[in-house]
Short mmCIF file of C-alpha atoms and ligand atoms in Angstrom, two decimals:
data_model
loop_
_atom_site.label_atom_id
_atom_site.label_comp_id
_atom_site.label_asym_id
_atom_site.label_seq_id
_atom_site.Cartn_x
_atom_site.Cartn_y
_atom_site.Cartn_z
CA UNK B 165 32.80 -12.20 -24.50
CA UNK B 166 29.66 -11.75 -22.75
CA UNK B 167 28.32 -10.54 -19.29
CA UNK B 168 25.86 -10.72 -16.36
CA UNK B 169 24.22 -8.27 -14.71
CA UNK B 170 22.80 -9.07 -10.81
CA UNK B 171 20.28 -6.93 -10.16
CA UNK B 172 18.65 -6.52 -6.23
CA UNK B 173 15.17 -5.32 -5.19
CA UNK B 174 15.82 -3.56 -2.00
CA UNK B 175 12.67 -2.81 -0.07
CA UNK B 176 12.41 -4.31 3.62
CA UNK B 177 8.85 -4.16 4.22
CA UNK B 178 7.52 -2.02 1.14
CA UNK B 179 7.69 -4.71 -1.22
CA UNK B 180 4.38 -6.39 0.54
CA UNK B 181 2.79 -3.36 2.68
CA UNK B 182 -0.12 -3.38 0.15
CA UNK B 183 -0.34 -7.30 0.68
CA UNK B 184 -3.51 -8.15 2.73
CA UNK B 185 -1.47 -11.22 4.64
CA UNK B 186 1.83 -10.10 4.08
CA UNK B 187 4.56 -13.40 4.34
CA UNK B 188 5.78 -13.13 7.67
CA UNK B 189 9.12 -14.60 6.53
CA UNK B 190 10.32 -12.84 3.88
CA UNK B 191 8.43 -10.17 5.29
CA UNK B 192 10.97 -10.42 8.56
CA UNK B 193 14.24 -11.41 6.22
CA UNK B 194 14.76 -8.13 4.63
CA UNK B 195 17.27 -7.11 7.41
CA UNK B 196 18.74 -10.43 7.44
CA UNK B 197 19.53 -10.90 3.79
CA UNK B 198 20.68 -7.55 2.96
CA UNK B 199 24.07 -7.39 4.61
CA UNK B 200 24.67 -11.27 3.95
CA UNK B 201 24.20 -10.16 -0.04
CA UNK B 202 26.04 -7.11 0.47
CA UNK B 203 29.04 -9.57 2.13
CA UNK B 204 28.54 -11.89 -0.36
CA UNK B 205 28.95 -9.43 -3.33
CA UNK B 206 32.43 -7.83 -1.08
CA UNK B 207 34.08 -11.38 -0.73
CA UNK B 208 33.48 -12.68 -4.52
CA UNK B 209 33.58 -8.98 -5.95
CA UNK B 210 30.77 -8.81 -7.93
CA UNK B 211 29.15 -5.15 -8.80
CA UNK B 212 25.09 -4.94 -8.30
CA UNK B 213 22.82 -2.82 -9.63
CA UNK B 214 20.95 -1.84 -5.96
CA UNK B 215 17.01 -0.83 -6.71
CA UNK B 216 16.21 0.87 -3.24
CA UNK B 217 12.79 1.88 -1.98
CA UNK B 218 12.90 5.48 -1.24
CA UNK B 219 10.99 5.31 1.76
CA UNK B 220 13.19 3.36 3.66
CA UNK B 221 16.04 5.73 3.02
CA UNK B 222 14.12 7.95 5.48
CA UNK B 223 15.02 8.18 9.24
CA UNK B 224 10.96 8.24 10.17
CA UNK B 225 7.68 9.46 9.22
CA UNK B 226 4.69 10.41 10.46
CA UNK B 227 2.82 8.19 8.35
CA UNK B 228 0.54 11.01 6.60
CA UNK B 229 1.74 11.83 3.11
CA UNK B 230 -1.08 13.87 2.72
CA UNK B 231 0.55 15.80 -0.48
CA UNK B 232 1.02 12.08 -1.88
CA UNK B 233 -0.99 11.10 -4.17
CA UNK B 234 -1.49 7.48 -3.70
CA UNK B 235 -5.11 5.75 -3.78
CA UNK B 236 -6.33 5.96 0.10
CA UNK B 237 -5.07 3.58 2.38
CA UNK B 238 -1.85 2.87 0.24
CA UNK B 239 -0.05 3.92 3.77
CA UNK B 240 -2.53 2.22 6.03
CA UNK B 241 -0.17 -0.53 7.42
CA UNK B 242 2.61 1.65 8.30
CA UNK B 243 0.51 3.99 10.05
CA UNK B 244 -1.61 0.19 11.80
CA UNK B 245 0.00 -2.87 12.22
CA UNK B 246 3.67 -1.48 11.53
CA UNK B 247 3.21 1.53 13.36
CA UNK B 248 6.10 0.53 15.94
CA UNK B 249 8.24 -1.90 13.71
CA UNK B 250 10.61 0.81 11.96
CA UNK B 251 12.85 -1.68 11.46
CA UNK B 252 10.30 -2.81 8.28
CA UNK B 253 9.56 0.92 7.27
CA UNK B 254 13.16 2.11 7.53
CA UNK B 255 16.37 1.48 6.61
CA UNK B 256 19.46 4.23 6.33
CA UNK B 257 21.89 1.87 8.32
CA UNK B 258 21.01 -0.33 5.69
CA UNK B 259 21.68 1.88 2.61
CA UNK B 260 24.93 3.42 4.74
CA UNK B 261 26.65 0.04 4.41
CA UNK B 262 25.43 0.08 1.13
CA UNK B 263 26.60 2.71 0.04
CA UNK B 264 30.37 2.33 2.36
CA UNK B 265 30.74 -0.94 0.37
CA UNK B 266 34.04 -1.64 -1.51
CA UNK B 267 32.72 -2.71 -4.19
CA UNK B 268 31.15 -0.39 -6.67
CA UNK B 269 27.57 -0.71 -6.46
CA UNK B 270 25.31 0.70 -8.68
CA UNK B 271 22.63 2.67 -6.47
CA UNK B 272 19.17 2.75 -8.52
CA UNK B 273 15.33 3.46 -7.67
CA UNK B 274 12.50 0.98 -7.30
CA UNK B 275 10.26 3.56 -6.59
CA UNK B 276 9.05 5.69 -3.24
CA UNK B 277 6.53 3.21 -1.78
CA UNK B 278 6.65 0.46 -4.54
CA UNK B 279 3.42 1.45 -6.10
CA UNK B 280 2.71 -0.68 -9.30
CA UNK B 281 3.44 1.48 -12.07
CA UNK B 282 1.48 -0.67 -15.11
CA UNK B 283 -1.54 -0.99 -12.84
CA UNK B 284 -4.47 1.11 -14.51
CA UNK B 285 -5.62 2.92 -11.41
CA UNK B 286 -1.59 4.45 -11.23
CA UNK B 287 -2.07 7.85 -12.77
CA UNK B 288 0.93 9.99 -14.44
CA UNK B 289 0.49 12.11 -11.52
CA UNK B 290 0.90 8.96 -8.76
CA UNK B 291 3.61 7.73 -11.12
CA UNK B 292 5.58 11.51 -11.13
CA UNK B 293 4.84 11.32 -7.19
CA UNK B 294 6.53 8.80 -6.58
CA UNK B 295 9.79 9.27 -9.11
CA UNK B 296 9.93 12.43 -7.90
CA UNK B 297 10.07 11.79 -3.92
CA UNK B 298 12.59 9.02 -4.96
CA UNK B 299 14.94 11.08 -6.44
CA UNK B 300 14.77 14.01 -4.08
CA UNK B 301 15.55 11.54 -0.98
CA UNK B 302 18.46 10.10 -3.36
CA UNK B 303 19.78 13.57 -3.65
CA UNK B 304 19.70 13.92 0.04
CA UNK B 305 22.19 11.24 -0.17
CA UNK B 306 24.36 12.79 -2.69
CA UNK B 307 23.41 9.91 -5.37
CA UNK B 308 22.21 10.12 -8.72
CA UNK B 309 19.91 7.58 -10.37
CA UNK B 310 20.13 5.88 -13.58
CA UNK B 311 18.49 2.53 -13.56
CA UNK B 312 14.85 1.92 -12.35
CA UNK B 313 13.37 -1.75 -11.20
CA UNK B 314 9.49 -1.64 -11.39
CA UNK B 315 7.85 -2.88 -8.25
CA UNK B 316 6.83 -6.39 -9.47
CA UNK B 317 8.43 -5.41 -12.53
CA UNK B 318 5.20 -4.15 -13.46
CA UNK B 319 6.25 -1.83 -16.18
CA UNK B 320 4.16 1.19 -17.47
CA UNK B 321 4.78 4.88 -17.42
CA UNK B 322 7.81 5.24 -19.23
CA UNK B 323 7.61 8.61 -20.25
CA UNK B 324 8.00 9.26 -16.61
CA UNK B 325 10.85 7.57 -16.05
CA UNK B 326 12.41 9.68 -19.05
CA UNK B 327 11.10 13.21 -17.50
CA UNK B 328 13.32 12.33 -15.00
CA UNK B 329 16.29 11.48 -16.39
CA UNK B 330 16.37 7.70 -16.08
CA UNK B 331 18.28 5.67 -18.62
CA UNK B 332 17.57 2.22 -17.86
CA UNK B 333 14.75 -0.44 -17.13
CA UNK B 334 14.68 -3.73 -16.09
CA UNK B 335 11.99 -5.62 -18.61
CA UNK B 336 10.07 -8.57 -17.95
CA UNK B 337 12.28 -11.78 -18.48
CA UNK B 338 11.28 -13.92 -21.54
CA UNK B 339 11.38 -17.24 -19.94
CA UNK B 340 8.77 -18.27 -16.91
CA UNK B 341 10.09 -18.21 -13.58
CA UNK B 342 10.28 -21.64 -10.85
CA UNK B 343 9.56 -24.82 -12.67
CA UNK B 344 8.43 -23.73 -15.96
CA UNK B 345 11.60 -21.98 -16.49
CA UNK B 346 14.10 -24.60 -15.37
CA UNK B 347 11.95 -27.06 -17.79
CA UNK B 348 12.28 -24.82 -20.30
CA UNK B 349 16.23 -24.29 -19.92
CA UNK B 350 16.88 -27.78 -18.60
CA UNK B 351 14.64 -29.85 -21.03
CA UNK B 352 14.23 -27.21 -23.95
CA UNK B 353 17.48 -25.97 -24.03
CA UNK B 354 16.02 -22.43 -23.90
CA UNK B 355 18.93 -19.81 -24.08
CA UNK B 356 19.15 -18.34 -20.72
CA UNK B 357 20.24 -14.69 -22.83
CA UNK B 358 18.59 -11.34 -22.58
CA UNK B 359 18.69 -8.81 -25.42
CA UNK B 360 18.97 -5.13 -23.92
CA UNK B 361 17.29 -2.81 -26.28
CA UNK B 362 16.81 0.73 -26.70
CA UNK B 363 13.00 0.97 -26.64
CA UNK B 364 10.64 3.49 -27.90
CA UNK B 365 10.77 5.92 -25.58
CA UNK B 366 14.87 6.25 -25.90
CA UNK B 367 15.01 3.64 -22.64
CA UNK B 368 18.04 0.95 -22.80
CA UNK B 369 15.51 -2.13 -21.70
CA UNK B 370 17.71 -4.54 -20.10
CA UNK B 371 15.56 -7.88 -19.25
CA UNK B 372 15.82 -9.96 -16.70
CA UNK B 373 17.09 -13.60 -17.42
CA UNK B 374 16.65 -15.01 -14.35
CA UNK B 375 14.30 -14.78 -10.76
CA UNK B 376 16.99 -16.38 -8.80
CA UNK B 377 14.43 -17.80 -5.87
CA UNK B 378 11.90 -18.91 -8.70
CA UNK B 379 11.25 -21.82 -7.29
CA UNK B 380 10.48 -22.25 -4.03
CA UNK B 381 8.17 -24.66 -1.52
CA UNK B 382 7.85 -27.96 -1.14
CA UNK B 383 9.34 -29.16 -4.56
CA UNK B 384 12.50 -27.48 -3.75
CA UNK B 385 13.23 -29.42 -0.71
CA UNK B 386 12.74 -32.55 -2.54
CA UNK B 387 14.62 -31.16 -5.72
CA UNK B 388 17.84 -30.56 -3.21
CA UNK B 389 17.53 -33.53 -1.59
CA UNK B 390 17.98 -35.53 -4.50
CA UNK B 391 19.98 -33.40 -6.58
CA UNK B 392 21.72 -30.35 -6.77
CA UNK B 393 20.05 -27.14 -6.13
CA UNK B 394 18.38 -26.89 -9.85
CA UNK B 395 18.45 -22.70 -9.05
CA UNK B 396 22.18 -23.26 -8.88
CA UNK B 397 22.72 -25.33 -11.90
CA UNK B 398 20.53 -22.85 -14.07
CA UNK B 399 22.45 -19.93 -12.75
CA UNK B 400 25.61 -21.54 -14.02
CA UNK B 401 24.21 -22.50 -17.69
CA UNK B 402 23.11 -18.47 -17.48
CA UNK B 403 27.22 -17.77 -16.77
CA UNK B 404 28.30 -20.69 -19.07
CA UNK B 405 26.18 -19.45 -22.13
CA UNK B 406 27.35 -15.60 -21.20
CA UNK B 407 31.21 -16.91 -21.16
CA UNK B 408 30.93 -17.93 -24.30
CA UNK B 409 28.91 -15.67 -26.51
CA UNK B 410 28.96 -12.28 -26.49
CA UNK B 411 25.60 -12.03 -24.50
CA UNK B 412 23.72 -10.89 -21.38
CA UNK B 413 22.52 -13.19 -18.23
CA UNK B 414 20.79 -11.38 -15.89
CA UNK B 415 19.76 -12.33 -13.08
CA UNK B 416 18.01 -11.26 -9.73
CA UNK B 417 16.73 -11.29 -6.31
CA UNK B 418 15.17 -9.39 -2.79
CA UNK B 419 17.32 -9.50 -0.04
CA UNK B 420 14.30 -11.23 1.75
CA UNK B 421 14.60 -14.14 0.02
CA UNK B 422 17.31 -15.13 1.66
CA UNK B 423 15.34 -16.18 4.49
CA UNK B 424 17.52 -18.80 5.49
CA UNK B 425 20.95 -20.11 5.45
CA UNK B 426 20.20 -22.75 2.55
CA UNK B 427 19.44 -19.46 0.73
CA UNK B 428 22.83 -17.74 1.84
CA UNK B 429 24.62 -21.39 0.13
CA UNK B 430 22.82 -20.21 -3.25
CA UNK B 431 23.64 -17.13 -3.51
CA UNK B 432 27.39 -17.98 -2.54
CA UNK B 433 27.45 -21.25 -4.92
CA UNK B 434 26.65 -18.81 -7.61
CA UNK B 435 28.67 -16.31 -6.77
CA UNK B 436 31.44 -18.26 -6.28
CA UNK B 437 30.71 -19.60 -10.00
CA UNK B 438 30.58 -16.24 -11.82
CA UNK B 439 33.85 -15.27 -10.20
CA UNK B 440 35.32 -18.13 -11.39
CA UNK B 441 33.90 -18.00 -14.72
CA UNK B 442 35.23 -14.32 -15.02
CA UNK B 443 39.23 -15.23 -14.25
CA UNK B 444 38.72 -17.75 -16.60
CA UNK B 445 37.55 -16.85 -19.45
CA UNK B 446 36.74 -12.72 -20.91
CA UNK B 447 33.16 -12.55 -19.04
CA UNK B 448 32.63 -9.57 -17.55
CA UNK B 449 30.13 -8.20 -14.63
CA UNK B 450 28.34 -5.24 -15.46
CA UNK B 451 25.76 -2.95 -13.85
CA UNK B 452 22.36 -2.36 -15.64
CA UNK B 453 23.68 1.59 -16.05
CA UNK B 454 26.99 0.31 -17.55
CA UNK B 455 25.15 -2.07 -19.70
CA UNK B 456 22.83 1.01 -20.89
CA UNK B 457 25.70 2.92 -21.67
CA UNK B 458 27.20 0.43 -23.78
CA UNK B 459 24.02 -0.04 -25.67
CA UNK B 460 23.50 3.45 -26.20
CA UNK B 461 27.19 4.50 -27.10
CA UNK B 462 26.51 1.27 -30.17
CA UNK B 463 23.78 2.52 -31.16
CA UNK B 464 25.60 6.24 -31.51
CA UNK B 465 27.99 4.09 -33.51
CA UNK B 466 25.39 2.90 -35.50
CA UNK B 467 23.88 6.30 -37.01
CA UNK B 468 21.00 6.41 -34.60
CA UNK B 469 20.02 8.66 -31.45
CA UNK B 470 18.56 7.64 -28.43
CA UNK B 471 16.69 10.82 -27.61
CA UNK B 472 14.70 10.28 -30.92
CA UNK B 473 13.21 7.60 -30.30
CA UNK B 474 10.80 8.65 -27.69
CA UNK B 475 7.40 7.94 -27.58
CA UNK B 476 4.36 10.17 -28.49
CA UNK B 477 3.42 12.46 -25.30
CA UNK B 478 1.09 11.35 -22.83
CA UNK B 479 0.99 7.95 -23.91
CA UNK B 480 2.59 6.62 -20.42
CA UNK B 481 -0.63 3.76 -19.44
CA UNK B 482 1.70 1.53 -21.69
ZN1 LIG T 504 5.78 6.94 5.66
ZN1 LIG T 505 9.87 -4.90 -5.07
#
């Protein structure tokens, strides 16, 4: 019997600071959608795997990071325009009810101030930085880290990742987001599956199946108006097609894009779906960390190490 995996890009502000017209809405939904997700995930019991911005696990800041070594200006709109909105730079109410949650989230890094690790201009030493500061704040909060998202899963550096004890990934998804992707699941019959593999560098890749707000706009409204949501009904094929194989669906989503209560009904309607799935059938809902230890522990089976397969040194502009 397979599984899914839900996987959450938590980042208030950060995720579009570097943006030079940031989206006011989603921009301004990050404190909205977070506790309805969190609420969501309580009432139909379903574990997450929580990628957190570091910087927002902060009380405040001064805005300098002067011993940071981000390209100049990285920090500009925190220390301009969002000078006196904390509420987008900070968030350790936020991470508290994380954190206090019933259900047994899995707490994971998207980085200190989402910089994008596969860009050419991030350096080892900006990617260290910023997996470094991560972790430390993390410790401050008495967690430990296993599973890191890439800001805009925009993957590179992985020998970084292992220097610093990270087990887990999440990889690009092999199937387009939005329209192309529902065409290609509705119409092609594309498997909605993800593979998690142990990749060169000893890292349990586990790929994303699924941007759950992939299609958004205009052509949604019309899509719901005629029909069911089409996110909703390619969420369940995902659950279907892990219920009865032994494979992955994963799937994922920022708090901020529930901007609005239509986006509250998805998230429940699938929700609601995999929970009924599970007491129905074997399926199971894992965290990405639980799915790397599974990987890894078949692979031990299998003869093989995961250590030894890490990639040659200094070869992190992957
Ligand atoms: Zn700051
Ligand atoms: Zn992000």
């Amino acid at each position: 019997m397979g599984s899914v995996v839900l996987s959450v890009d938590a980042e208030l502000g950060w995720g579009f600071h570097d943006f030079e017209t940031p989206p006011i809405e989603r921009v301004e939904s990050g404190r909205r959608g977070w506790p309805v997700l969190l609420e969501l995930c309580s009432e139909y019991d379903v574990p997450a795997t929580w990628a957190v911005v570091g910087h927002l696990m902060l009380e405040s800041c001064d805005g300098d990071h002067a011993t940071h070594p981000a390209p100049p200006g990285w920090f500009e709109r925190e220390r301009g325009e969002w000078r006196h909105r904390p509420d987008l730079r900070f968030g350790p109410d936020l991470v508290d009810a994380l954190l206090s949650s019933d259900v047994d989230h899995e707490f994971a890094s998207h980085s200190f101030s989402h910089v994008l690790f596969g860009r050419p201009e991030t350096d080892r030493q900006l990617a260290t930085a910023e997996l470094e500061r991560s972790l430390e704040i993390a410790s401050d909060w008495g967690q430990t880290v296993d599973s890191f998202v890439y800001p805009r899963n925009d993957v590179g550096h992985r020998d970084v990742l292992v220097d610093y004890g990270i087990s887990a990934y999440r990889g690009r998804s092999p199937t387009s987001d939005g329209v192309r992707g529902l065409f290609d699941s509705a119409v092609r019959d594309r498997s909605m599956l993800v593979e998690p593999v142990v990749d060169e560098y000893g890292l349990v890749n586990v790929p994303a199946s699924m941007f759950l707000f992939g299609f958004e706009g205009p052509a949604r409204t019309v899509a719901e108006s005629i029909w069911e949501d089409p996110m909703v009904v390619q969420a369940r094929r995902g659950i279907d097609e892990a219920a009865r194989t032994d494979g992955l669906f994963h799937m994922w989503l920022h708090p901020n894009n529930l901007t609005h209560e239509r986006d509250d009904r998805r998230m429940r309607a699938i929700l609601a779906y995999l929970d009924r799935r599970r007491a129905e059938t074997g399926l199971t809902v894992e965290t990405m960390d639980e799915v790397a230890r599974r990987v890894a522990a078949a692979r031990g089976v299998d003869g093989g190490t995961v250590a030894a397969a890490s990639g040659p040194a200094g070869n992190g502009d992957d």
